[in-house]
């Protein structure tokens, strides 16, 4: 199996590299080795390597910055995704593209399945939805995997931010009226690898997220509870629950972003068993 991976230095990209079967032939690219916004560059890479599958884990993910830097967000998340889809089509390959729960407006109060209409409320979500639509229109053999609240022992994420701030502050103000499902990047990587291995590749939209819905404040409370079991310095940290309206940020966020992973899990021989948060925390706390 020959795989081209973009976004190889991010959380998901790193977890994928750690889990790819040894017999697969991988070219792992970051933004320095493959600029996905350059269509000719992408086409040259794909025609030279001829991957069976392109996994696009590259993205512009700075949600607040995207509000004032929409051109770059759309260049990476929309145009870059289209370039990969067109290149995959040119060689008869397959594209698996990772998207986000932020393509939804958050007004629903039931888990979001693939048939629900997207309606992004920030530039980041708009750019990701544009990438989905462009790729699906350009190449029939495209699979979009939407996910949410990704964390891991790698890169920049909510768990690591909380742990770092918890060393400096005794009280953390955390939003309690945004609900989602934290997703371990390693579990997402396992799901994508299993999708690649399927004899009949699914096309279109799929959702994959963790199996516990909670607020950001709930998530922070879990993080500090587990951290306190391992390190004395975290035992005094408390979480102050606040409203989104009390937290100043440039981009609006969906109030509800719980993804329904039923369709994807039914495709697999065995559903992905979520990795406990404690397992990841053990890697982050000495």
Tab-separated table of C-alpha atoms in Angstrom:
chain	number	residue	atom	x	y	z
A	1	UNK	CA	0.000	0.000	0.000
A	2	UNK	CA	1.449	3.332	-1.050
A	3	UNK	CA	0.239	6.305	1.026
A	4	UNK	CA	0.841	10.039	0.719
A	5	UNK	CA	0.283	11.786	4.051
A	6	UNK	CA	0.015	15.554	4.367
A	7	UNK	CA	0.167	17.411	7.674
A	8	UNK	CA	2.673	14.872	8.918
A	9	UNK	CA	3.954	16.973	11.824
A	10	UNK	CA	0.548	17.669	13.388
A	11	UNK	CA	-1.230	15.671	16.073
A	12	UNK	CA	-3.051	13.367	13.682
A	13	UNK	CA	-0.148	13.104	11.256
A	14	UNK	CA	2.208	12.061	14.044
A	15	UNK	CA	-0.255	9.490	15.383
A	16	UNK	CA	-0.766	8.082	11.884
A	17	UNK	CA	2.987	7.703	11.351
A	18	UNK	CA	3.261	5.827	14.654
A	19	UNK	CA	0.475	3.409	13.641
A	20	UNK	CA	0.859	2.788	9.909
A	21	UNK	CA	1.418	-0.910	9.124
A	22	UNK	CA	5.105	-1.601	8.548
A	23	UNK	CA	4.530	-2.973	5.062
A	24	UNK	CA	2.971	0.256	3.796
A	25	UNK	CA	5.131	2.598	1.757
A	26	UNK	CA	4.697	6.108	3.133
A	27	UNK	CA	5.657	9.572	1.977
A	28	UNK	CA	4.933	11.890	4.900
A	29	UNK	CA	4.875	15.592	4.026
A	30	UNK	CA	4.584	18.739	6.090
A	31	UNK	CA	4.015	22.240	4.724
A	32	UNK	CA	7.727	22.646	4.047
A	33	UNK	CA	8.007	19.557	1.864
A	34	UNK	CA	4.636	19.864	0.117
A	35	UNK	CA	2.714	23.122	-0.224
A	36	UNK	CA	-0.803	21.865	-0.877
A	37	UNK	CA	-1.907	25.322	-2.024
A	38	UNK	CA	0.351	24.937	-5.073
A	39	UNK	CA	-1.640	22.812	-7.527
A	40	UNK	CA	1.291	22.020	-9.825
A	41	UNK	CA	3.502	21.075	-6.902
A	42	UNK	CA	0.834	18.704	-5.608
A	43	UNK	CA	0.257	17.174	-9.035
A	44	UNK	CA	3.991	16.614	-9.580
A	45	UNK	CA	4.344	14.886	-6.208
A	46	UNK	CA	1.318	12.660	-6.740
A	47	UNK	CA	2.229	11.661	-10.299
A	48	UNK	CA	5.781	10.846	-9.238
A	49	UNK	CA	4.859	8.788	-6.172
A	50	UNK	CA	1.496	7.429	-7.433
A	51	UNK	CA	-0.078	6.744	-4.022
A	52	UNK	CA	-3.113	4.513	-3.780
A	53	UNK	CA	-4.459	6.775	-1.035
A	54	UNK	CA	-3.825	10.401	-0.083
A	55	UNK	CA	-4.595	11.179	3.557
A	56	UNK	CA	-4.988	14.899	4.073
A	57	UNK	CA	-4.278	15.774	7.686
A	58	UNK	CA	-3.017	19.242	6.761
A	59	UNK	CA	-5.151	22.188	7.810
A	60	UNK	CA	-5.179	25.806	8.877
A	61	UNK	CA	-6.604	25.349	12.381
A	62	UNK	CA	-6.166	28.760	14.038
A	63	UNK	CA	-9.864	29.395	14.539
A	64	UNK	CA	-9.640	32.936	15.879
A	65	UNK	CA	-6.850	34.031	13.551
A	66	UNK	CA	-8.863	32.822	10.569
A	67	UNK	CA	-11.354	35.652	11.157
A	68	UNK	CA	-8.748	38.169	9.997
A	69	UNK	CA	-6.683	35.813	7.854
A	70	UNK	CA	-9.433	34.261	5.769
A	71	UNK	CA	-7.336	34.200	2.598
A	72	UNK	CA	-4.795	31.805	4.097
A	73	UNK	CA	-7.488	29.711	5.796
A	74	UNK	CA	-9.319	29.209	2.492
A	75	UNK	CA	-6.059	28.658	0.591
A	76	UNK	CA	-5.114	25.715	2.814
A	77	UNK	CA	-8.492	24.311	3.843
A	78	UNK	CA	-10.372	24.794	0.559
A	79	UNK	CA	-7.967	25.243	-2.365
A	80	UNK	CA	-5.397	22.857	-0.895
A	81	UNK	CA	-8.016	20.157	-0.430
A	82	UNK	CA	-9.242	20.651	-4.007
A	83	UNK	CA	-5.675	20.342	-5.306
A	84	UNK	CA	-5.259	17.007	-3.534
A	85	UNK	CA	-8.612	15.740	-4.821
A	86	UNK	CA	-7.754	16.659	-8.416
A	87	UNK	CA	-4.317	15.065	-8.119
A	88	UNK	CA	-5.823	11.874	-6.673
A	89	UNK	CA	-8.314	11.769	-9.532
A	90	UNK	CA	-5.543	12.159	-12.107
A	91	UNK	CA	-3.953	8.864	-11.061
A	92	UNK	CA	-7.094	6.984	-10.039
A	93	UNK	CA	-6.221	7.261	-6.353
A	94	UNK	CA	-8.350	7.869	-3.297
A	95	UNK	CA	-8.539	10.896	-1.019
A	96	UNK	CA	-9.318	10.734	2.687
A	97	UNK	CA	-9.734	14.262	4.008
A	98	UNK	CA	-10.140	15.257	7.653
A	99	UNK	CA	-12.692	17.931	8.500
A	100	UNK	CA	-14.375	19.354	11.593
A	101	UNK	CA	-17.566	19.645	13.629
A	102	UNK	CA	-17.300	23.386	13.112
A	103	UNK	CA	-19.020	23.067	9.748
A	104	UNK	CA	-22.208	23.021	11.893
A	105	UNK	CA	-23.801	26.018	13.612
A	106	UNK	CA	-24.347	24.248	16.933
A	107	UNK	CA	-28.072	24.947	17.155
A	108	UNK	CA	-29.025	21.257	17.193
A	109	UNK	CA	-29.306	19.376	20.471
A	110	UNK	CA	-28.995	15.804	19.181
A	111	UNK	CA	-25.823	14.061	17.955
A	112	UNK	CA	-24.910	15.275	14.483
A	113	UNK	CA	-25.021	12.691	11.703
A	114	UNK	CA	-23.802	12.933	8.139
A	115	UNK	CA	-27.260	13.832	6.760
A	116	UNK	CA	-27.608	17.021	8.772
A	117	UNK	CA	-27.126	20.284	6.891
A	118	UNK	CA	-23.934	22.192	7.701
A	119	UNK	CA	-24.045	25.914	8.455
A	120	UNK	CA	-20.688	27.202	9.736
A	121	UNK	CA	-20.652	30.324	11.898
A	122	UNK	CA	-16.956	31.192	11.662
A	123	UNK	CA	-14.382	31.569	8.879
A	124	UNK	CA	-12.547	28.407	9.881
A	125	UNK	CA	-15.722	26.335	9.564
A	126	UNK	CA	-16.580	28.038	6.274
A	127	UNK	CA	-13.149	27.236	4.847
A	128	UNK	CA	-13.386	23.597	5.950
A	129	UNK	CA	-16.859	23.202	4.473
A	130	UNK	CA	-15.622	24.731	1.219
A	131	UNK	CA	-12.846	22.130	1.144
A	132	UNK	CA	-15.345	19.312	1.676
A	133	UNK	CA	-17.623	20.500	-1.128
A	134	UNK	CA	-14.812	21.149	-3.592
A	135	UNK	CA	-13.222	17.740	-3.002
A	136	UNK	CA	-16.501	15.814	-3.201
A	137	UNK	CA	-17.439	17.601	-6.426
A	138	UNK	CA	-14.002	17.149	-7.990
A	139	UNK	CA	-13.371	13.476	-7.248
A	140	UNK	CA	-15.924	10.720	-6.608
A	141	UNK	CA	-13.416	8.610	-4.667
A	142	UNK	CA	-13.243	11.060	-1.759
A	143	UNK	CA	-13.989	10.291	1.874
A	144	UNK	CA	-14.490	13.147	4.336
A	145	UNK	CA	-13.955	12.276	8.002
A	146	UNK	CA	-15.273	14.972	10.322
A	147	UNK	CA	-13.941	14.974	13.864
A	148	UNK	CA	-13.927	17.206	16.945
A	149	UNK	CA	-11.883	18.495	19.886
A	150	UNK	CA	-8.744	16.550	18.946
A	151	UNK	CA	-6.095	16.043	21.619
A	152	UNK	CA	-3.001	13.889	22.062
A	153	UNK	CA	0.440	13.781	23.605
A	154	UNK	CA	1.713	15.596	20.506
A	155	UNK	CA	1.503	19.164	19.264
A	156	UNK	CA	-0.730	21.949	20.574
A	157	UNK	CA	-4.073	20.987	22.109
A	158	UNK	CA	-6.452	21.679	24.990
A	159	UNK	CA	-5.041	19.020	27.320
A	160	UNK	CA	-1.500	20.348	27.036
A	161	UNK	CA	-2.669	23.963	27.402
A	162	UNK	CA	-4.563	23.107	30.596
A	163	UNK	CA	-1.629	21.205	32.066
A	164	UNK	CA	0.794	24.033	31.306
A	165	UNK	CA	-1.500	26.715	32.741
A	166	UNK	CA	-2.258	24.528	35.740
A	167	UNK	CA	1.398	24.813	36.766
A	168	UNK	CA	1.021	28.599	36.966
A	169	UNK	CA	-2.595	29.226	38.061
A	170	UNK	CA	-4.775	27.879	40.870
A	171	UNK	CA	-8.060	28.726	39.143
A	172	UNK	CA	-8.916	28.208	35.480
A	173	UNK	CA	-11.872	29.992	33.841
A	174	UNK	CA	-13.272	27.544	31.279
A	175	UNK	CA	-16.354	27.741	29.045
A	176	UNK	CA	-19.197	25.496	30.200
A	177	UNK	CA	-21.850	26.089	27.516
A	178	UNK	CA	-20.077	24.584	24.504
A	179	UNK	CA	-20.645	20.828	24.243
A	180	UNK	CA	-18.614	18.376	22.192
A	181	UNK	CA	-16.757	15.064	22.227
A	182	UNK	CA	-13.010	15.119	22.894
A	183	UNK	CA	-11.270	12.828	20.393
A	184	UNK	CA	-7.879	11.215	20.906
A	185	UNK	CA	-5.821	11.652	17.744
A	186	UNK	CA	-4.537	8.091	18.064
A	187	UNK	CA	-8.091	6.728	17.900
A	188	UNK	CA	-8.817	8.891	14.852
A	189	UNK	CA	-5.624	7.579	13.245
A	190	UNK	CA	-6.745	3.977	13.890
A	191	UNK	CA	-10.130	4.703	12.318
A	192	UNK	CA	-8.541	6.199	9.196
A	193	UNK	CA	-6.137	3.274	8.822
A	194	UNK	CA	-9.055	0.847	9.077
A	195	UNK	CA	-10.929	2.822	6.404
A	196	UNK	CA	-7.915	2.525	4.109
A	197	UNK	CA	-7.865	-1.237	4.679
A	198	UNK	CA	-11.512	-1.790	3.741
A	199	UNK	CA	-12.062	-3.738	0.511
A	200	UNK	CA	-14.874	-1.422	-0.521
A	201	UNK	CA	-13.813	2.122	0.195
A	202	UNK	CA	-16.610	4.329	1.543
A	203	UNK	CA	-17.243	7.589	-0.259
A	204	UNK	CA	-18.741	10.810	0.979
A	205	UNK	CA	-19.167	11.983	4.562
A	206	UNK	CA	-18.325	10.145	7.779
A	207	UNK	CA	-18.133	11.271	11.391
A	208	UNK	CA	-15.685	10.087	14.031
A	209	UNK	CA	-15.320	11.461	17.554
A	210	UNK	CA	-14.883	10.328	21.129
A	211	UNK	CA	-17.801	8.640	22.862
A	212	UNK	CA	-18.233	11.044	25.793
A	213	UNK	CA	-19.979	14.367	25.357
A	214	UNK	CA	-19.018	17.163	27.731
A	215	UNK	CA	-18.324	20.867	27.985
A	216	UNK	CA	-14.854	22.375	27.861
A	217	UNK	CA	-15.162	22.932	31.605
A	218	UNK	CA	-16.052	19.252	32.136
A	219	UNK	CA	-13.026	18.293	30.061
A	220	UNK	CA	-10.756	20.597	32.072
A	221	UNK	CA	-12.113	19.153	35.334
A	222	UNK	CA	-11.307	15.625	34.124
A	223	UNK	CA	-7.805	16.716	33.120
A	224	UNK	CA	-7.017	18.259	36.514
A	225	UNK	CA	-8.598	15.383	38.455
A	226	UNK	CA	-6.357	12.917	36.646
A	227	UNK	CA	-3.352	15.219	36.889
A	228	UNK	CA	-3.802	15.566	40.656
A	229	UNK	CA	-3.497	11.797	40.998
A	230	UNK	CA	-0.047	11.928	39.449
A	231	UNK	CA	1.434	15.253	40.508
A	232	UNK	CA	1.083	17.175	43.761
A	233	UNK	CA	1.195	20.608	42.108
A	234	UNK	CA	-2.146	20.059	40.329
A	235	UNK	CA	-4.146	19.254	43.472
A	236	UNK	CA	-5.049	22.870	44.196
A	237	UNK	CA	-6.197	23.763	40.672
A	238	UNK	CA	-9.935	24.457	40.384
A	239	UNK	CA	-12.151	25.093	37.350
A	240	UNK	CA	-14.424	28.141	37.276
A	241	UNK	CA	-17.265	27.487	34.849
A	242	UNK	CA	-18.115	30.477	32.656
A	243	UNK	CA	-20.366	31.259	29.695
A	244	UNK	CA	-19.079	31.740	26.174
A	245	UNK	CA	-20.342	35.334	26.404
A	246	UNK	CA	-17.890	35.918	29.267
A	247	UNK	CA	-14.900	34.695	27.263
A	248	UNK	CA	-13.634	37.122	24.659
A	249	UNK	CA	-12.487	35.589	21.378
A	250	UNK	CA	-12.622	36.633	17.739
A	251	UNK	CA	-14.517	33.662	16.284
A	252	UNK	CA	-17.915	32.303	17.245
A	253	UNK	CA	-17.996	28.629	18.236
A	254	UNK	CA	-20.839	26.123	17.855
A	255	UNK	CA	-22.635	25.642	21.185
A	256	UNK	CA	-23.195	21.962	20.342
A	257	UNK	CA	-20.802	19.877	18.276
A	258	UNK	CA	-21.409	16.252	19.274
A	259	UNK	CA	-20.750	14.032	16.266
A	260	UNK	CA	-22.554	10.719	15.759
A	261	UNK	CA	-19.927	8.101	14.792
A	262	UNK	CA	-22.424	5.285	14.178
A	263	UNK	CA	-22.033	5.106	10.390
A	264	UNK	CA	-18.248	4.876	10.439
A	265	UNK	CA	-18.157	2.317	13.249
A	266	UNK	CA	-20.621	0.103	11.374
A	267	UNK	CA	-18.239	0.042	8.411
A	268	UNK	CA	-15.435	-1.425	10.514
A	269	UNK	CA	-15.104	-5.060	11.551
A	270	UNK	CA	-14.753	-3.829	15.108
A	271	UNK	CA	-15.589	-0.324	16.343
A	272	UNK	CA	-12.690	1.718	17.669
A	273	UNK	CA	-12.410	1.345	21.445
A	274	UNK	CA	-11.730	4.850	22.816
A	275	UNK	CA	-8.380	5.331	24.526
A	276	UNK	CA	-8.879	6.505	28.126
A	277	UNK	CA	-7.807	10.078	28.825
A	278	UNK	CA	-5.709	8.713	31.703
A	279	UNK	CA	-3.574	6.807	29.190
A	280	UNK	CA	-2.685	10.008	27.351
A	281	UNK	CA	-2.166	11.943	30.583
A	282	UNK	CA	0.345	9.370	31.748
A	283	UNK	CA	2.503	10.268	28.749
A	284	UNK	CA	2.313	13.979	29.540
A	285	UNK	CA	2.936	13.997	33.279
A	286	UNK	CA	6.209	12.776	34.727
